[in-house]
mmCIF file of C-alpha atoms and ligand atoms in Angstrom:
data_model
loop_
_atom_site.group_PDB
_atom_site.id
_atom_site.type_symbol
_atom_site.label_atom_id
_atom_site.label_comp_id
_atom_site.label_asym_id
_atom_site.label_seq_id
_atom_site.Cartn_x
_atom_site.Cartn_y
_atom_site.Cartn_z
ATOM 1 C CA MET A 1217 59.592 -78.274 5.797
ATOM 2 C CA ARG A 1218 57.005 -78.713 2.632
ATOM 3 C CA SER A 1219 54.396 -76.647 4.543
ATOM 4 C CA LYS A 1220 57.208 -74.406 5.490
ATOM 5 C CA GLN A 1221 57.538 -73.776 1.427
ATOM 6 C CA LYS A 1222 54.019 -73.734 0.607
ATOM 7 C CA LYS A 1223 53.794 -71.167 3.628
ATOM 8 C CA LYS A 1224 56.393 -69.318 2.037
ATOM 9 C CA GLU A 1225 54.664 -69.120 -1.705
ATOM 10 C CA ARG A 1226 51.132 -68.397 0.287
ATOM 11 C CA THR A 1227 52.982 -65.298 1.462
ATOM 12 C CA ILE A 1228 54.504 -64.302 -2.274
ATOM 13 C CA ARG A 1229 51.276 -64.877 -3.897
ATOM 14 C CA LEU A 1230 49.452 -62.963 -1.458
ATOM 15 C CA LEU A 1231 52.109 -59.811 -1.494
ATOM 16 C CA TYR A 1232 51.853 -60.229 -5.525
ATOM 17 C CA ILE A 1233 47.743 -59.830 -5.287
ATOM 18 C CA VAL A 1234 47.939 -56.986 -3.271
ATOM 19 C CA GLY A 1235 51.166 -54.961 -4.616
ATOM 20 C CA LEU A 1236 48.983 -54.986 -7.642
ATOM 21 C CA LEU A 1237 45.593 -54.702 -6.107
ATOM 22 C CA ILE A 1238 46.070 -51.105 -4.304
ATOM 23 C CA PRO A 1239 47.609 -49.432 -7.652
ATOM 24 C CA MET A 1240 44.237 -51.200 -9.937
ATOM 25 C CA VAL A 1241 42.012 -49.444 -7.101
ATOM 26 C CA LEU A 1242 44.078 -46.062 -7.313
ATOM 27 C CA LEU A 1243 44.119 -45.784 -10.875
ATOM 28 C CA VAL A 1244 40.489 -46.498 -10.747
ATOM 29 C CA LEU A 1245 40.223 -43.770 -8.210
ATOM 30 C CA LEU A 1246 42.121 -41.966 -10.354
ATOM 31 C CA VAL A 1247 39.529 -42.201 -13.265
ATOM 32 C CA TRP A 1248 36.508 -41.252 -11.727
ATOM 33 C CA ALA A 1249 37.755 -38.509 -10.168
ATOM 34 C CA LEU A 1250 39.067 -37.077 -12.751
ATOM 35 C CA LEU A 1251 35.381 -37.901 -14.890
ATOM 36 C CA GLY A 1252 33.786 -36.275 -12.845
ATOM 37 C CA ASP A 1253 35.534 -33.200 -13.594
ATOM 38 C CA LEU A 1254 34.588 -33.399 -17.392
ATOM 39 C CA PRO A 1255 31.745 -31.782 -18.623
ATOM 40 C CA GLU A 1256 28.765 -33.423 -19.351
ATOM 41 C CA GLY A 1257 27.996 -32.536 -22.787
ATOM 42 C CA THR A 1258 27.796 -28.974 -23.889
ATOM 43 C CA PRO A 1259 29.965 -27.190 -21.130
ATOM 44 C CA ASP A 1260 27.869 -25.221 -19.047
ATOM 45 C CA TYR A 1261 28.959 -21.513 -19.450
ATOM 46 C CA ASP A 1262 27.827 -18.266 -17.032
ATOM 47 C CA PRO A 1263 27.829 -15.157 -18.687
ATOM 48 C CA PRO A 1264 29.133 -12.718 -16.700
ATOM 49 C CA PRO A 1265 26.727 -10.398 -15.357
ATOM 50 C CA ASP A 1266 26.263 -7.125 -16.919
ATOM 51 C CA ARG A 1267 25.336 -5.842 -13.353
ATOM 52 C CA PRO A 1268 25.592 -7.190 -9.627
ATOM 53 C CA ALA A 1269 22.442 -9.353 -8.848
ATOM 54 C CA PRO A 1270 19.716 -7.600 -6.877
ATOM 55 C CA SER A 1271 20.054 -7.647 -2.974
ATOM 56 C CA LEU A 1272 19.514 -4.934 -0.575
ATOM 57 C CA ALA A 1273 21.799 -3.027 1.314
ATOM 58 C CA LEU A 1274 21.450 -0.807 4.125
ATOM 59 C CA ALA A 1275 23.604 2.341 4.769
ATOM 60 C CA GLY A 1276 23.652 3.028 8.917
ATOM 61 C CA GLY A 1277 23.978 0.062 10.457
ATOM 62 C CA ASP A 1278 23.742 -4.120 10.187
ATOM 63 C CA GLY A 1279 21.301 -4.105 7.946
ATOM 64 C CA GLU A 1280 18.368 -6.284 9.325
ATOM 65 C CA ASN A 1281 17.966 -3.203 11.985
ATOM 66 C CA THR A 1282 18.710 -0.590 9.864
ATOM 67 C CA PRO A 1283 15.877 1.687 9.061
ATOM 68 C CA TRP A 1284 13.803 1.917 5.381
ATOM 69 C CA ASN A 1285 14.912 5.703 5.297
ATOM 70 C CA LEU A 1286 18.992 4.216 4.079
ATOM 71 C CA VAL A 1287 18.234 1.560 2.146
ATOM 72 C CA LEU A 1288 21.221 1.834 -0.240
ATOM 73 C CA VAL A 1289 20.717 1.953 -3.733
ATOM 74 C CA ASN A 1290 23.783 2.168 -6.047
ATOM 75 C CA SER A 1291 25.057 0.106 -9.563
ATOM 76 C CA ALA A 1292 26.483 -2.232 -6.624
ATOM 77 C CA HIS A 1293 22.956 -1.956 -5.166
ATOM 78 C CA PRO A 1294 20.191 -2.570 -6.857
ATOM 79 C CA LEU A 1295 16.841 -2.878 -6.076
ATOM 80 C CA PRO A 1296 14.776 -5.814 -6.409
ATOM 81 C CA GLU A 1297 12.823 -5.429 -9.916
ATOM 82 C CA ASP A 1298 9.137 -5.821 -8.073
ATOM 83 C CA TRP A 1299 9.955 -3.479 -5.687
ATOM 84 C CA ALA A 1300 6.855 -1.656 -4.666
ATOM 85 C CA PRO A 1301 6.585 1.467 -2.019
ATOM 86 C CA ASP A 1302 3.334 3.177 -0.813
ATOM 87 C CA LEU A 1303 3.406 6.432 -2.707
ATOM 88 C CA THR A 1304 1.315 9.499 -2.527
ATOM 89 C CA VAL A 1305 1.773 12.123 -4.676
ATOM 90 C CA ILE A 1306 3.619 15.394 -4.126
ATOM 91 C CA ASP A 1307 0.266 17.529 -4.408
ATOM 92 C CA PRO A 1308 0.682 19.883 -6.097
ATOM 93 C CA TYR A 1309 3.498 19.365 -7.868
ATOM 94 C CA THR A 1310 3.476 18.290 -11.235
ATOM 95 C CA GLY A 1311 2.189 14.846 -9.700
ATOM 96 C CA GLU A 1312 5.246 13.144 -9.434
ATOM 97 C CA GLU A 1313 4.861 10.138 -5.986
ATOM 98 C CA PHE A 1314 7.142 9.996 -3.948
ATOM 99 C CA ASP A 1315 7.380 7.162 -0.217
ATOM 100 C CA SER A 1316 4.175 7.660 2.110
ATOM 101 C CA ARG A 1317 6.515 7.603 5.128
ATOM 102 C CA ALA A 1318 7.939 10.467 3.829
ATOM 103 C CA ILE A 1319 6.101 12.490 2.187
ATOM 104 C CA GLY A 1320 4.711 14.823 4.781
ATOM 105 C CA GLU A 1321 8.712 16.410 5.574
ATOM 106 C CA LEU A 1322 9.310 16.776 1.740
ATOM 107 C CA ASN A 1323 5.722 18.705 1.327
ATOM 108 C CA ALA A 1324 6.787 20.638 4.221
ATOM 109 C CA MET A 1325 9.962 21.433 3.295
ATOM 110 C CA LEU A 1326 8.697 22.351 -0.556
ATOM 111 C CA ARG A 1327 5.764 24.425 1.437
ATOM 112 C CA ASP A 1328 8.507 26.778 3.679
ATOM 113 C CA MET A 1329 10.436 27.550 0.620
ATOM 114 C CA GLU A 1330 7.556 28.811 -0.854
ATOM 115 C CA ALA A 1331 6.668 30.743 2.100
ATOM 116 C CA GLN A 1332 10.068 32.092 1.624
ATOM 117 C CA GLY A 1333 9.063 33.703 -1.863
ATOM 118 C CA LEU A 1334 11.237 30.767 -3.355
ATOM 119 C CA HIS A 1335 9.680 28.127 -6.648
ATOM 120 C CA PRO A 1336 10.589 25.077 -6.620
ATOM 121 C CA LEU A 1337 9.614 21.973 -8.532
ATOM 122 C CA VAL A 1338 9.696 18.296 -8.144
ATOM 123 C CA CYS A 1339 10.462 17.005 -11.741
ATOM 124 C CA SER A 1340 10.723 13.674 -10.741
ATOM 125 C CA GLY A 1341 10.180 11.260 -7.948
ATOM 126 C CA TYR A 1342 9.681 7.758 -7.972
ATOM 127 C CA ARG A 1343 10.337 6.208 -11.068
ATOM 128 C CA SER A 1344 9.374 2.553 -11.574
ATOM 129 C CA TYR A 1345 11.785 -0.211 -12.913
ATOM 130 C CA GLU A 1346 10.254 0.165 -16.425
ATOM 131 C CA SER A 1347 10.558 3.871 -16.837
ATOM 132 C CA GLN A 1348 14.319 3.377 -15.825
ATOM 133 C CA VAL A 1349 14.775 0.950 -18.785
ATOM 134 C CA ASP A 1350 12.898 3.867 -20.602
ATOM 135 C CA ILE A 1351 15.139 6.598 -19.725
ATOM 136 C CA PHE A 1352 18.329 4.888 -19.292
ATOM 137 C CA GLN A 1353 17.978 2.945 -23.236
ATOM 138 C CA SER A 1354 17.209 6.828 -24.555
ATOM 139 C CA ASN A 1355 21.101 7.584 -23.211
ATOM 140 C CA VAL A 1356 21.979 5.256 -24.144
ATOM 141 C CA GLU A 1357 21.115 5.230 -27.501
ATOM 142 C CA GLU A 1358 22.363 8.745 -27.455
ATOM 143 C CA ALA A 1359 25.522 7.849 -26.893
ATOM 144 C CA LEU A 1360 26.153 5.943 -29.312
ATOM 145 C CA SER A 1361 24.429 8.364 -32.001
ATOM 146 C CA GLN A 1362 27.884 10.283 -30.941
ATOM 147 C CA GLY A 1363 30.152 7.278 -32.121
ATOM 148 C CA TYR A 1364 30.715 5.522 -28.967
ATOM 149 C CA ALA A 1365 30.397 1.594 -28.824
ATOM 150 C CA GLN A 1366 27.995 -0.286 -26.755
ATOM 151 C CA ASP A 1367 29.497 -1.120 -24.059
ATOM 152 C CA GLU A 1368 31.087 2.650 -24.140
ATOM 153 C CA ALA A 1369 27.889 3.758 -24.501
ATOM 154 C CA GLU A 1370 26.330 2.463 -21.457
ATOM 155 C CA GLN A 1371 28.801 3.321 -19.594
ATOM 156 C CA GLN A 1372 28.998 7.020 -20.784
ATOM 157 C CA ALA A 1373 25.251 6.401 -19.513
ATOM 158 C CA SER A 1374 25.309 5.200 -16.610
ATOM 159 C CA LEU A 1375 27.614 8.694 -15.368
ATOM 160 C CA TRP A 1376 24.091 10.296 -15.897
ATOM 161 C CA VAL A 1377 21.363 7.711 -15.907
ATOM 162 C CA MET A 1378 21.258 4.750 -13.213
ATOM 163 C CA PRO A 1379 20.701 1.763 -15.084
ATOM 164 C CA PRO A 1380 16.950 0.304 -14.433
ATOM 165 C CA GLY A 1381 16.916 -1.215 -11.005
ATOM 166 C CA CYS A 1382 19.787 0.788 -9.984
ATOM 167 C CA SER A 1383 18.361 4.641 -9.636
ATOM 168 C CA GLU A 1384 17.082 5.530 -6.213
ATOM 169 C CA HIS A 1385 14.273 7.309 -7.739
ATOM 170 C CA GLN A 1386 12.831 3.454 -7.911
ATOM 171 C CA SER A 1387 13.483 3.357 -3.981
ATOM 172 C CA GLY A 1388 10.478 6.366 -3.814
ATOM 173 C CA LEU A 1389 12.696 8.065 -1.530
ATOM 174 C CA ALA A 1390 14.637 10.669 -4.395
ATOM 175 C CA ALA A 1391 13.748 13.590 -5.638
ATOM 176 C CA ASP A 1392 14.928 15.975 -8.346
ATOM 177 C CA ILE A 1393 14.005 19.403 -7.783
ATOM 178 C CA VAL A 1394 14.865 22.340 -9.675
ATOM 179 C CA SER A 1395 13.913 25.837 -9.474
ATOM 180 C CA GLN A 1396 11.287 26.385 -11.578
ATOM 181 C CA ASP A 1397 12.594 29.318 -13.613
ATOM 182 C CA ASN A 1398 15.624 27.114 -14.700
ATOM 183 C CA GLN A 1399 14.507 23.555 -15.177
ATOM 184 C CA CYS A 1400 17.804 22.414 -16.708
ATOM 185 C CA LEU A 1401 19.374 19.367 -15.371
ATOM 186 C CA ASP A 1402 22.636 20.845 -15.017
ATOM 187 C CA GLU A 1403 25.396 22.441 -13.065
ATOM 188 C CA SER A 1404 23.150 25.874 -13.694
ATOM 189 C CA GLN A 1405 21.127 24.869 -10.975
ATOM 190 C CA ASP A 1406 24.403 25.846 -8.627
ATOM 191 C CA SER A 1407 22.933 29.303 -9.127
ATOM 192 C CA THR A 1408 19.297 29.379 -8.211
ATOM 193 C CA PRO A 1409 17.955 30.529 -4.969
ATOM 194 C CA GLU A 1410 15.800 27.655 -4.981
ATOM 195 C CA GLN A 1411 18.628 25.549 -4.823
ATOM 196 C CA GLN A 1412 20.963 27.070 -2.704
ATOM 197 C CA TRP A 1413 18.475 27.386 -0.053
ATOM 198 C CA LEU A 1414 18.024 23.283 -0.297
ATOM 199 C CA HIS A 1415 21.047 22.755 -0.200
ATOM 200 C CA ALA A 1416 21.499 24.929 2.674
ATOM 201 C CA ASN A 1417 18.720 23.732 4.231
ATOM 202 C CA CYS A 1418 17.116 20.376 3.384
ATOM 203 C CA GLN A 1419 18.862 18.199 5.943
ATOM 204 C CA ASP A 1420 16.216 20.260 8.307
ATOM 205 C CA TYR A 1421 13.575 17.955 6.605
ATOM 206 C CA GLY A 1422 15.814 14.643 6.522
ATOM 207 C CA PHE A 1423 16.753 14.833 2.811
ATOM 208 C CA ILE A 1424 20.363 15.101 1.597
ATOM 209 C CA LEU A 1425 22.773 16.016 -1.496
ATOM 210 C CA ARG A 1426 22.761 12.723 -2.807
ATOM 211 C CA TYR A 1427 25.035 12.926 -5.379
ATOM 212 C CA PRO A 1428 27.541 16.036 -4.147
ATOM 213 C CA ARG A 1429 30.595 17.593 -5.904
ATOM 214 C CA GLY A 1430 34.186 15.236 -5.388
ATOM 215 C CA LYS A 1431 31.888 12.056 -4.149
ATOM 216 C CA THR A 1432 32.065 10.681 -7.505
ATOM 217 C CA GLU A 1433 34.050 7.456 -6.850
ATOM 218 C CA PHE A 1434 31.669 6.822 -4.350
ATOM 219 C CA THR A 1435 28.496 7.062 -5.242
ATOM 220 C CA GLY A 1436 29.202 6.017 -9.687
ATOM 221 C CA VAL A 1437 27.225 9.357 -10.183
ATOM 222 C CA ASN A 1438 28.971 13.088 -11.250
ATOM 223 C CA TYR A 1439 27.739 15.967 -9.227
ATOM 224 C CA GLU A 1440 24.040 16.721 -9.033
ATOM 225 C CA PRO A 1441 22.985 19.492 -7.296
ATOM 226 C CA TRP A 1442 19.478 18.654 -7.987
ATOM 227 C CA HIS A 1443 18.975 15.331 -6.717
ATOM 228 C CA TYR A 1444 17.820 15.044 -3.087
ATOM 229 C CA ARG A 1445 17.693 11.954 -0.968
ATOM 230 C CA TYR A 1446 14.873 10.961 2.125
ATOM 231 C CA VAL A 1447 17.574 9.913 4.835
ATOM 232 C CA GLY A 1448 15.254 11.169 8.333
ATOM 233 C CA LYS A 1449 17.084 14.446 9.715
ATOM 234 C CA GLU A 1450 19.203 12.322 12.450
ATOM 235 C CA ALA A 1451 21.359 10.709 9.832
ATOM 236 C CA ALA A 1452 20.746 13.950 6.956
ATOM 237 C CA ARG A 1453 22.205 16.312 9.865
ATOM 238 C CA GLU A 1454 25.002 13.774 10.100
ATOM 239 C CA ILE A 1455 25.687 12.959 6.630
ATOM 240 C CA THR A 1456 25.724 16.838 6.087
ATOM 241 C CA ALA A 1457 28.062 17.905 9.099
ATOM 242 C CA GLN A 1458 30.619 15.240 7.921
ATOM 243 C CA GLY A 1459 30.579 16.232 4.425
ATOM 244 C CA ILE A 1460 30.262 12.472 3.163
ATOM 245 C CA CYS A 1461 28.162 10.538 1.006
ATOM 246 C CA LEU A 1462 25.262 8.249 1.535
ATOM 247 C CA GLU A 1463 28.102 5.559 0.733
ATOM 248 C CA GLU A 1464 30.533 6.726 3.259
ATOM 249 C CA TYR A 1465 27.599 6.901 5.872
ATOM 250 C CA GLY A 1466 27.365 4.322 8.768
HETATM 251 ZN ZN1 LIG B 347 17.346 12.290 -10.010
#
């Protein structure tokens, strides 16, 4: 009888211990988990990035197997700061440089224009990251002087000039081509014979009008009748025939 009583007491004690132990273990685990989530010292703060991290995107394919000529550069796809294409001077046009792999077709296009009595001028080819910093900054300052706040000024500037890293000119595959008789970068280019010839024929040399009318929602850039981008003949013809922009291609 007595040993039965003892056994019963032992069982009750054991139940007490287990009953206390489990909530205590749970409590310790809970405190531990909570402490793990708490910041140590100064809480880490990641400021929102001004623009996306540099990444290479390629239009018209799955990325890895897509050729160099289809590299997509825009405000969502900046080039790395140290992007360094092999360059050749666009001879004899103002000393501007262009990607060596595509310079032959650019020169051929310019020569054919001249042979037809036209007078094209490449006023901007390759631009380094640093020069894009200067150009963007001067546009921001102009907007600031018009009374825009810093954020708004940057937004206004980026409608006309890409922020550093986001300019296609940094790729070495973009050229601003104007008429020698009209070097204003505005819509008056539309009516020059040089621009009309380029709009009609540039795809045969592997170029597209990069920022066409009505595509600002995709490109993020206003209509620029003077900005041409080398994409290769096949892509240029497809893009032109379909009336799409590079962002929509692929
Ligand atoms: Zn341009």
